[in-house]
mmCIF file of C-alpha atoms in Angstrom:
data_model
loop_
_atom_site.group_PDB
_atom_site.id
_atom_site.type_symbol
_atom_site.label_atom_id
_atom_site.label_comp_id
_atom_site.label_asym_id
_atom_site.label_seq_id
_atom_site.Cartn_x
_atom_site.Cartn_y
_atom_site.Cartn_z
ATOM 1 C CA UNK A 17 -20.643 31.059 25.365
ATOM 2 C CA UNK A 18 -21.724 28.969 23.105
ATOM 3 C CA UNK A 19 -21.578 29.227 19.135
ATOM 4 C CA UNK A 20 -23.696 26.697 17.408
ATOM 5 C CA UNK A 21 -22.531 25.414 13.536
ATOM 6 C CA UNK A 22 -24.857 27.490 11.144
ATOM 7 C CA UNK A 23 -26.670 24.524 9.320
ATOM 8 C CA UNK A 24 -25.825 25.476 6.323
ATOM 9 C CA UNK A 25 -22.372 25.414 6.973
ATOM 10 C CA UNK A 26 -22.937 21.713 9.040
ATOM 11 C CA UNK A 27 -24.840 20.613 5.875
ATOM 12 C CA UNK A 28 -21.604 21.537 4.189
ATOM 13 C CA UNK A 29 -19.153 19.655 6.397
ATOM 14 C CA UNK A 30 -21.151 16.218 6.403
ATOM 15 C CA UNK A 31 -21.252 16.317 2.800
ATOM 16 C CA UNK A 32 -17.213 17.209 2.666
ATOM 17 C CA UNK A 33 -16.654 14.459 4.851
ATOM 18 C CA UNK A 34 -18.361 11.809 2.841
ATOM 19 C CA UNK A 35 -16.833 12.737 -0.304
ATOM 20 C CA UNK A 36 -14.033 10.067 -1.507
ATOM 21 C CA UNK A 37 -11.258 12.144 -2.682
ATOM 22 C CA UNK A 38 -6.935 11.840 -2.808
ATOM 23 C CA UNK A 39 -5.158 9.523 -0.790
ATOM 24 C CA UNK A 40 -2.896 12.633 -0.184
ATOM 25 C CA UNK A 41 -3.092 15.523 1.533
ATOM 26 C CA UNK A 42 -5.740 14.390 3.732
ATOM 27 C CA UNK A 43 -7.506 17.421 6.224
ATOM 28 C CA UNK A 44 -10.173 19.401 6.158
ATOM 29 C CA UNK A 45 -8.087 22.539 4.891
ATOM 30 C CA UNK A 46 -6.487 20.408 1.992
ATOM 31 C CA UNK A 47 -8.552 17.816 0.359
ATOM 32 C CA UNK A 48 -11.116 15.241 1.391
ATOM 33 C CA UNK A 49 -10.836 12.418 3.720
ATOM 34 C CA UNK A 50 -8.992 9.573 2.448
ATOM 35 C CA UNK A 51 -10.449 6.955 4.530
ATOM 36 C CA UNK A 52 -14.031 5.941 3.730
ATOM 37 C CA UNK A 53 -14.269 4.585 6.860
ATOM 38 C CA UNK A 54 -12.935 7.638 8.715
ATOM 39 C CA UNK A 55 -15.266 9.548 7.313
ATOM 40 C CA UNK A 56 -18.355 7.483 7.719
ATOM 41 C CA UNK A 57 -17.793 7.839 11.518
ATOM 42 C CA UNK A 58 -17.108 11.467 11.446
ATOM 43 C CA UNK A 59 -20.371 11.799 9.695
ATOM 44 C CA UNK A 60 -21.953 10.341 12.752
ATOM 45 C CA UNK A 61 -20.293 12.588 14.704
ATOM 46 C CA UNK A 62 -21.078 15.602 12.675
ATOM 47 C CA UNK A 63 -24.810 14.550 12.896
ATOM 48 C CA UNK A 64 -25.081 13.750 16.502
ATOM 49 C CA UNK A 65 -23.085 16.829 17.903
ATOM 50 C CA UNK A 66 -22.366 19.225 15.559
ATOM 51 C CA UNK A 67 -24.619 21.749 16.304
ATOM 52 C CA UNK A 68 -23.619 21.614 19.959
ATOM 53 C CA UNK A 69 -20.455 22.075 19.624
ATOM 54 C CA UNK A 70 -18.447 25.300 21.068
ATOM 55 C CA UNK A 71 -16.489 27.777 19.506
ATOM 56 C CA UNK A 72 -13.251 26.256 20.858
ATOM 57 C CA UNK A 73 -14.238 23.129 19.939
ATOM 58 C CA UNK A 74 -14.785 24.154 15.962
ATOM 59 C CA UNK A 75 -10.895 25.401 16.276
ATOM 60 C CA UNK A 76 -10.064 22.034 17.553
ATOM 61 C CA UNK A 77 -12.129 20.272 14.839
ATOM 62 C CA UNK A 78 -10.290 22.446 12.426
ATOM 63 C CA UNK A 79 -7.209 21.146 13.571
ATOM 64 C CA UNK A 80 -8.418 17.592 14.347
ATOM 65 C CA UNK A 81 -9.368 17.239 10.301
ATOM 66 C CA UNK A 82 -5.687 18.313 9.515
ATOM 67 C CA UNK A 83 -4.368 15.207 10.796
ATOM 68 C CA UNK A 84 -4.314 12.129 8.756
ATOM 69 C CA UNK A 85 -6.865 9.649 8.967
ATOM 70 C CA UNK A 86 -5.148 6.488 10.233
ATOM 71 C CA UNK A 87 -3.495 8.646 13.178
ATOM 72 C CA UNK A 88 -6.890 10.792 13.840
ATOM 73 C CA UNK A 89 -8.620 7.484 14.449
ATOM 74 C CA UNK A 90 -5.669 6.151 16.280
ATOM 75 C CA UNK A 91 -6.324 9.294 19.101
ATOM 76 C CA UNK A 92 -10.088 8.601 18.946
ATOM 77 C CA UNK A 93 -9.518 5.050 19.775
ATOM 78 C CA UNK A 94 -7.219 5.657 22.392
ATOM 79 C CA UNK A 95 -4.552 3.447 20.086
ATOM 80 C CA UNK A 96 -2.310 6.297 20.308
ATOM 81 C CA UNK A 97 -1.441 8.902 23.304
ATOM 82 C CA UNK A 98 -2.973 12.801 22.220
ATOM 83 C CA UNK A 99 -0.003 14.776 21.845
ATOM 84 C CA UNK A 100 -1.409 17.956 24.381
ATOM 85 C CA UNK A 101 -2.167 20.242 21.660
ATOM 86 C CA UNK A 102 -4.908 17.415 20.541
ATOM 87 C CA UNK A 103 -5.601 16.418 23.759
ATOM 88 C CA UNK A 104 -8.912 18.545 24.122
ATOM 89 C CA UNK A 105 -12.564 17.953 25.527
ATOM 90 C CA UNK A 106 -13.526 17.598 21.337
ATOM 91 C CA UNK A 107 -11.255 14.680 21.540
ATOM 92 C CA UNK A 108 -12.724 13.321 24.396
ATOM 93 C CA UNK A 109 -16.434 13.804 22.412
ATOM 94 C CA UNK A 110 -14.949 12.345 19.379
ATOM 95 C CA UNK A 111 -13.989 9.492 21.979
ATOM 96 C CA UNK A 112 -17.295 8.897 23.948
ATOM 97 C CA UNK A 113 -19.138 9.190 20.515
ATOM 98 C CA UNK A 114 -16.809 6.294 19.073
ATOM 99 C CA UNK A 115 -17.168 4.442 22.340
ATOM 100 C CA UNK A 116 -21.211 4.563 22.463
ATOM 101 C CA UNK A 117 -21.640 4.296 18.215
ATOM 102 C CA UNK A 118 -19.124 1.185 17.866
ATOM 103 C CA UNK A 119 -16.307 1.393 14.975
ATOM 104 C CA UNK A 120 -17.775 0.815 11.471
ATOM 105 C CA UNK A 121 -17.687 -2.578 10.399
ATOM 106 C CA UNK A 122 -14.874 -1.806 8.162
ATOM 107 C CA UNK A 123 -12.581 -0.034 10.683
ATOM 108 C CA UNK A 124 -10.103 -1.841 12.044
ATOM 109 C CA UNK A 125 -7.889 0.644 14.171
ATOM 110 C CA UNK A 126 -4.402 -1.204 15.180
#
């Protein structure tokens, strides 16, 4: 079954997710993305998929945006093994989208 993002409320995420905000705590639950960059590509994301996305999948977004920026992007780039509670077919989205979109040209993922 399939429950698609109201677009209202996907309206609401993109703009949360380009908003600068603290350094610290970073996550969707807790304050704004502290990494412009970060956010620029989760945007894309957001706008490309959002509204197909799952209702498992918005529980592992939810948890996905609780993670800190540098290590989120880490997963996405496949810089860093996905511990198996991350490890989920949104990651593996998140990754294809990153893989066919290109990093920012300000993202430099180590």
């Amino acid at each position: 079954m399939c429950c698609r993002w109201p677009s209202a409320h996907l309206r609401a995420e993109r703009a949360y997710l380009a908003l600068p905000g603290p350094a610290a705590p970073r996550g969707h639950a807790h304050g704004f993305r502290g990494w412009m960059e970060a956010a620029e590509f989760l945007v894309g994301f957001v706008d490309a998929c959002g509204e197909s996305l799952d209702a498992q999948e918005l529980r592992d977004w939810e948890r996905l945006m609780a993670c800190d920026d540098m290590f989120l992007m880490r997963l996405v780039a496949e810089r860093t093994a996905a511990p198996p509670e991350l490890d989920t077919p949104l990651l593996q989205k998140l990754r294809g989208h990153f893989a066919s979109a290109g990093p920012s040209p300000g993202l430099v993922v180590e």
